[in-house]
PDB file of C-alpha atoms in Angstrom:
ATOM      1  CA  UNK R   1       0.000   0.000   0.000  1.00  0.00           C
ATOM      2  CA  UNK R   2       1.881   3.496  -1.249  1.00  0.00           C
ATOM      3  CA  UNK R   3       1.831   6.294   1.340  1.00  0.00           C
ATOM      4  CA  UNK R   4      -1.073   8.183  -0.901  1.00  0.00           C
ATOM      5  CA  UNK R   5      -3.317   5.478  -0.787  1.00  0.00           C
ATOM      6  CA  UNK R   6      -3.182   4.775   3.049  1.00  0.00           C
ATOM      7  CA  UNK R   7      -3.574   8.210   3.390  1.00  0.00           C
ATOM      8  CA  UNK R   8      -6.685   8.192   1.188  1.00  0.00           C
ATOM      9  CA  UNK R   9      -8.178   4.991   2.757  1.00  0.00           C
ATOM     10  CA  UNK R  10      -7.596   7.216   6.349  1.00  0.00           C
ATOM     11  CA  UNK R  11      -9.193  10.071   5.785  1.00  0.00           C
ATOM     12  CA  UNK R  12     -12.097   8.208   4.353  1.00  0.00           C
ATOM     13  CA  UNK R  13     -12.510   6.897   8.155  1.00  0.00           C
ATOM     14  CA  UNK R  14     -12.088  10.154   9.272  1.00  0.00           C
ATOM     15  CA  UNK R  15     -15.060  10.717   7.263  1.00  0.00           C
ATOM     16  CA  UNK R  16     -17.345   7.797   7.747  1.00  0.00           C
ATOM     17  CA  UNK R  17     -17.057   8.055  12.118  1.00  0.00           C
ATOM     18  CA  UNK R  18     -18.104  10.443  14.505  1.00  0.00           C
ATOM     19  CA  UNK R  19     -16.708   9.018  17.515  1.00  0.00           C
ATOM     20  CA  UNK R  20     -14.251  11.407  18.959  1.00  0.00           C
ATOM     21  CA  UNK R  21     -11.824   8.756  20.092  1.00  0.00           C
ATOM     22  CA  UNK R  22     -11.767   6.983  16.503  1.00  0.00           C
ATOM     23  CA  UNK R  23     -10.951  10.271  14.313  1.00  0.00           C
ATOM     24  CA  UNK R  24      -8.385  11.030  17.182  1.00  0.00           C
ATOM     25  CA  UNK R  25      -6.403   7.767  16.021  1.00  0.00           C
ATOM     26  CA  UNK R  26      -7.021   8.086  12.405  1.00  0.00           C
ATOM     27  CA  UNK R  27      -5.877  12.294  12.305  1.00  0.00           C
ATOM     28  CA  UNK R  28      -2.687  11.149  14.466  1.00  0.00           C
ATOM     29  CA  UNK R  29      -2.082   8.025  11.658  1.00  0.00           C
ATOM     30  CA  UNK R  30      -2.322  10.796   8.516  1.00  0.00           C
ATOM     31  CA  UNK R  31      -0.342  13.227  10.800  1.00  0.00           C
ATOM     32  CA  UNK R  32       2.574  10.778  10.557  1.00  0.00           C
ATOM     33  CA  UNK R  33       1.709   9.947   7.128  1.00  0.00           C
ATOM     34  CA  UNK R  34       2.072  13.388   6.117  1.00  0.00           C
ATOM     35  CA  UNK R  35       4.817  14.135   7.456  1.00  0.00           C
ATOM     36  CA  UNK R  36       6.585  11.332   5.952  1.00  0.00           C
ATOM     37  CA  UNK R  37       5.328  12.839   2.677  1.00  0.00           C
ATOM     38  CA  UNK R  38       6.927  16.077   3.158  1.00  0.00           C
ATOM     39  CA  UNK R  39      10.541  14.466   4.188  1.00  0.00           C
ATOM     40  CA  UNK R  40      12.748  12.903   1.262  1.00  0.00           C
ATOM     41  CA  UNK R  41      14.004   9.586   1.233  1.00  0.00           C
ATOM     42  CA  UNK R  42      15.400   7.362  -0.965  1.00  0.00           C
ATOM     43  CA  UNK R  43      13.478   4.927  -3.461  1.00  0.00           C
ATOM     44  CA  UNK R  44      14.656   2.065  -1.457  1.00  0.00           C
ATOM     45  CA  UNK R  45      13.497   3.604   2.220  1.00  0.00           C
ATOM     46  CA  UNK R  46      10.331   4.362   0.648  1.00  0.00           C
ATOM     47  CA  UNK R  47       9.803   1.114  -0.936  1.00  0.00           C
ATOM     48  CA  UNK R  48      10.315  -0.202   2.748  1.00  0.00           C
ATOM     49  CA  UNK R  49       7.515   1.853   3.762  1.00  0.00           C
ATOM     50  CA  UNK R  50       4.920   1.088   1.879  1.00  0.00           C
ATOM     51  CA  UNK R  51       6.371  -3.073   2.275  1.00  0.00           C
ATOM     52  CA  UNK R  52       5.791  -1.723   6.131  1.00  0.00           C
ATOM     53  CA  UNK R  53       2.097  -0.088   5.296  1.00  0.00           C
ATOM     54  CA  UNK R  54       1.136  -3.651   3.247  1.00  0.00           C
ATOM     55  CA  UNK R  55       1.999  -5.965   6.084  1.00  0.00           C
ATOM     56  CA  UNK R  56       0.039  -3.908   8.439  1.00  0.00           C
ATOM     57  CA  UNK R  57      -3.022  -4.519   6.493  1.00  0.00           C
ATOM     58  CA  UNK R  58      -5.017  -1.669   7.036  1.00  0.00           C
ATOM     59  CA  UNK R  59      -7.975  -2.552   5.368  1.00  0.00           C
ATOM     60  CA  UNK R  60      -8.304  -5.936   6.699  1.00  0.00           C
ATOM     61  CA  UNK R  61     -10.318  -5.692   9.826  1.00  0.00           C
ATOM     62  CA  UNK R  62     -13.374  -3.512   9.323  1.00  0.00           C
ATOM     63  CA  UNK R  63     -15.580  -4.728  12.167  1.00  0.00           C
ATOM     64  CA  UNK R  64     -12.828  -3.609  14.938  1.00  0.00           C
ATOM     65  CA  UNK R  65     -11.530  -0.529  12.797  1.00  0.00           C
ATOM     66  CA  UNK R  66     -10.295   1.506  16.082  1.00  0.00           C
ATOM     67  CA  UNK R  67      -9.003  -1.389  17.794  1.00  0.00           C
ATOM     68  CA  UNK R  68      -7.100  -2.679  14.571  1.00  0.00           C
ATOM     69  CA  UNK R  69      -5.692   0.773  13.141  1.00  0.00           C
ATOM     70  CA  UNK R  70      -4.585   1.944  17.058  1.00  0.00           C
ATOM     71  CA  UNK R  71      -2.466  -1.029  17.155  1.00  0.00           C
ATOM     72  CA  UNK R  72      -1.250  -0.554  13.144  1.00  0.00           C
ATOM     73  CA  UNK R  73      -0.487   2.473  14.447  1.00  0.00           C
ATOM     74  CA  UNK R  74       1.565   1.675  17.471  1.00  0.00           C
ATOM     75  CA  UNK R  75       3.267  -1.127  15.254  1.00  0.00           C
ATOM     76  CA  UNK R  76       3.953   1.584  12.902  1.00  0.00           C
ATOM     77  CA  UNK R  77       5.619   4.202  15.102  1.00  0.00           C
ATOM     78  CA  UNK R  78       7.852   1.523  16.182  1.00  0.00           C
ATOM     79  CA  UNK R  79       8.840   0.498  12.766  1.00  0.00           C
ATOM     80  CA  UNK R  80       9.894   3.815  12.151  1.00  0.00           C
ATOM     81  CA  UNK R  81      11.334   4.621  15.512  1.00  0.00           C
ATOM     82  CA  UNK R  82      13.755   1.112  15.177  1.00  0.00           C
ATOM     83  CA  UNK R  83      14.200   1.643  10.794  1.00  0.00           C
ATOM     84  CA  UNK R  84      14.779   5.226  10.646  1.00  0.00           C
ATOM     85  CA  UNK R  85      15.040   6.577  13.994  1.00  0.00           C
ATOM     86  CA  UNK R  86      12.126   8.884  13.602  1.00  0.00           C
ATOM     87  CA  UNK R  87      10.142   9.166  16.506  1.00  0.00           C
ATOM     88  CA  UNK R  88       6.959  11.642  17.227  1.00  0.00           C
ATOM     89  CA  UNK R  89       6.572  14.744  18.808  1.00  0.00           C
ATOM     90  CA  UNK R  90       6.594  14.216  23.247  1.00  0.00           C
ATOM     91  CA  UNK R  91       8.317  10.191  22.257  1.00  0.00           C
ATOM     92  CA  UNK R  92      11.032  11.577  24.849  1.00  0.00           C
ATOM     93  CA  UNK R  93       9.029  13.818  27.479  1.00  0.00           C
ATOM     94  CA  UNK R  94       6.278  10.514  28.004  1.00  0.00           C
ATOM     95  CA  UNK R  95       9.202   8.261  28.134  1.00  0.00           C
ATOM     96  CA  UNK R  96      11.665  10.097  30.320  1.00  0.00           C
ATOM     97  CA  UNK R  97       8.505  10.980  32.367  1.00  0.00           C
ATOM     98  CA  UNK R  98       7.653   7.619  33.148  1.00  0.00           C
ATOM     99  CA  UNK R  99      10.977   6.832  34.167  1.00  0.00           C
ATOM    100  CA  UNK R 100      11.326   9.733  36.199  1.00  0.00           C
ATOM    101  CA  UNK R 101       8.267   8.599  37.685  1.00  0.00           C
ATOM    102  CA  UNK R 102       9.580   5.216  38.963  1.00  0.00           C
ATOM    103  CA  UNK R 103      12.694   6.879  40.228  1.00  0.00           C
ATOM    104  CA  UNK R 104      11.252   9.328  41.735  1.00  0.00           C
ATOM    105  CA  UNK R 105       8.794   6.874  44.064  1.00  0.00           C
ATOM    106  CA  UNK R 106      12.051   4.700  45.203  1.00  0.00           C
ATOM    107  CA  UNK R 107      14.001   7.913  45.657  1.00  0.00           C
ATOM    108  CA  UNK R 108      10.851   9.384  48.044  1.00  0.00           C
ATOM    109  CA  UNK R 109      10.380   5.973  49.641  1.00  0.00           C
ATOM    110  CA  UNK R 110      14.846   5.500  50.605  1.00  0.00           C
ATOM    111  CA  UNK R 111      15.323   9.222  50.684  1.00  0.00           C
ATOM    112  CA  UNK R 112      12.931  11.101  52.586  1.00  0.00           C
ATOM    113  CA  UNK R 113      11.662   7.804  54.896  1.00  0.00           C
ATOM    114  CA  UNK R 114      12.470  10.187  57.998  1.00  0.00           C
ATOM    115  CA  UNK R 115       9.456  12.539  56.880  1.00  0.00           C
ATOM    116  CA  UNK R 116       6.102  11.299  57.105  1.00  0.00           C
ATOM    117  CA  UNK R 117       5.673   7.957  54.469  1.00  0.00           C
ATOM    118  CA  UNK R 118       2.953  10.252  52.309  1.00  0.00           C
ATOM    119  CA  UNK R 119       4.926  13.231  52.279  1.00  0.00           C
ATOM    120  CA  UNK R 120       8.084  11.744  51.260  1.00  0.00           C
ATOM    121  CA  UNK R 121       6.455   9.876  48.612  1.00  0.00           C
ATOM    122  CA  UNK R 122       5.068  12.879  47.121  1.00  0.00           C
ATOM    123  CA  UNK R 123       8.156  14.951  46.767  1.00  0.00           C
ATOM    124  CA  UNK R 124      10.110  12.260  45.396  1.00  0.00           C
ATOM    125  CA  UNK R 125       7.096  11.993  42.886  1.00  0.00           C
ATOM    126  CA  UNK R 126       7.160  15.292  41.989  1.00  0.00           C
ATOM    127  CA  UNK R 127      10.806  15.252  41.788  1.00  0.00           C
ATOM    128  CA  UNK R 128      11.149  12.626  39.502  1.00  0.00           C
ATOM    129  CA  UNK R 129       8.783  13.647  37.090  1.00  0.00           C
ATOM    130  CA  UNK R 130      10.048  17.327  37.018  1.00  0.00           C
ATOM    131  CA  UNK R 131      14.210  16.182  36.487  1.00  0.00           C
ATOM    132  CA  UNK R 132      12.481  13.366  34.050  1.00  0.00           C
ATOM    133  CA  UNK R 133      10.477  15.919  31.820  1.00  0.00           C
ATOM    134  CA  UNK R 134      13.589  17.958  32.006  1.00  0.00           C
ATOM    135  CA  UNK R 135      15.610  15.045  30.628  1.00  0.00           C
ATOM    136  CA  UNK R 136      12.779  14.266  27.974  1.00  0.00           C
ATOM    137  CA  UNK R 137      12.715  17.675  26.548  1.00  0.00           C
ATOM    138  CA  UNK R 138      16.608  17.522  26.351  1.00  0.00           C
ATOM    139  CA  UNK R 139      16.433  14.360  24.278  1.00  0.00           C
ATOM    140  CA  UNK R 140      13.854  15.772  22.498  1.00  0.00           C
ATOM    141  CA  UNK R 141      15.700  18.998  21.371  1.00  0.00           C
ATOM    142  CA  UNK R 142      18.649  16.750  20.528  1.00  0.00           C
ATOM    143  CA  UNK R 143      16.656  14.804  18.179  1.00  0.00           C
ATOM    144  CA  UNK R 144      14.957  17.799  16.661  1.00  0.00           C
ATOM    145  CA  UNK R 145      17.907  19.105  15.782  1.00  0.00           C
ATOM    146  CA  UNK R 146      19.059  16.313  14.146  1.00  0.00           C
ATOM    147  CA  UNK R 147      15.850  15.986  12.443  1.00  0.00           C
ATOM    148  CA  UNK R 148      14.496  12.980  13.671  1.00  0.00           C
ATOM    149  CA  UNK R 149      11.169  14.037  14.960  1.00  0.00           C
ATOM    150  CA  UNK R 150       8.256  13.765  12.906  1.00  0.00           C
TER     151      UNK R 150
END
């Protein structure tokens, strides 16, 4: 399936649903589409695309269309994150997040264990997720400047 005719095939969901959730999926799918339009790539890389597009079968599962395109999509992003290391817009600030997250609960739970259990939890919650978003936008900014961001 070429780039122009998934990109068709999703817009004509866009246009067929009126659930909120669905045309969220499908508008973040021809987001990445276009943008993939709009960068230049070889004949090969885009021939590995579209080899990429076929195998995820778009069109196969009408019955669960949200269920089937989400996870296209999520198989997609992944492809492109591990082939081309092109990743979307927040990849870094959700993932660094996370993990500042996590390190942030064992840091408030060893750390600050002389302050009330709740408390200390908290601000080694908060702290982690601030120094982690920190981190995330940092990636981020490197990868947008080497022009891997979508």
């Amino acid at each position: 399936m070429t780039l122009q005719k998934a990109y068709h095939y999703l817009e004509s969901l866009v246009s067929e649903t009126s659930k909120k959730s669905e045309i969220k999926i499908y508008e973040k799918f021809l987001n990445i589409l276009t943008k993939l339009k709009d960068r230049t790539f070889s004949n090969e890389d885009i021939q590995l695309i579209e080899t990429e597009l076929d195998r995820l079968q778009l069109k196969s599962n009408p019955e669960h269309n949200k269920k089937h395109i989400k996870k296209a999509l999520n198989e997609f992003e992944k492809y492109l994150k591990d082939t081309f290391s092109l990743t979307t817009a927040g990849y870094y600030t959700k993932l660094y997040g996370g993990l500042g997250l996590s390190f942030g609960l064992l840091f408030g739970v060893a750390i600050f264990s002389n302050l009330e259990r709740s408390l200390g939890i908290s601000l080694g919650l908060i702290g982690g997720i601030v120094v982690g978003s920190i981190m995330g936008r940092k990636k981020e900014a490197e990868a947008k400047a080497a022009g891997n961001i979508l």
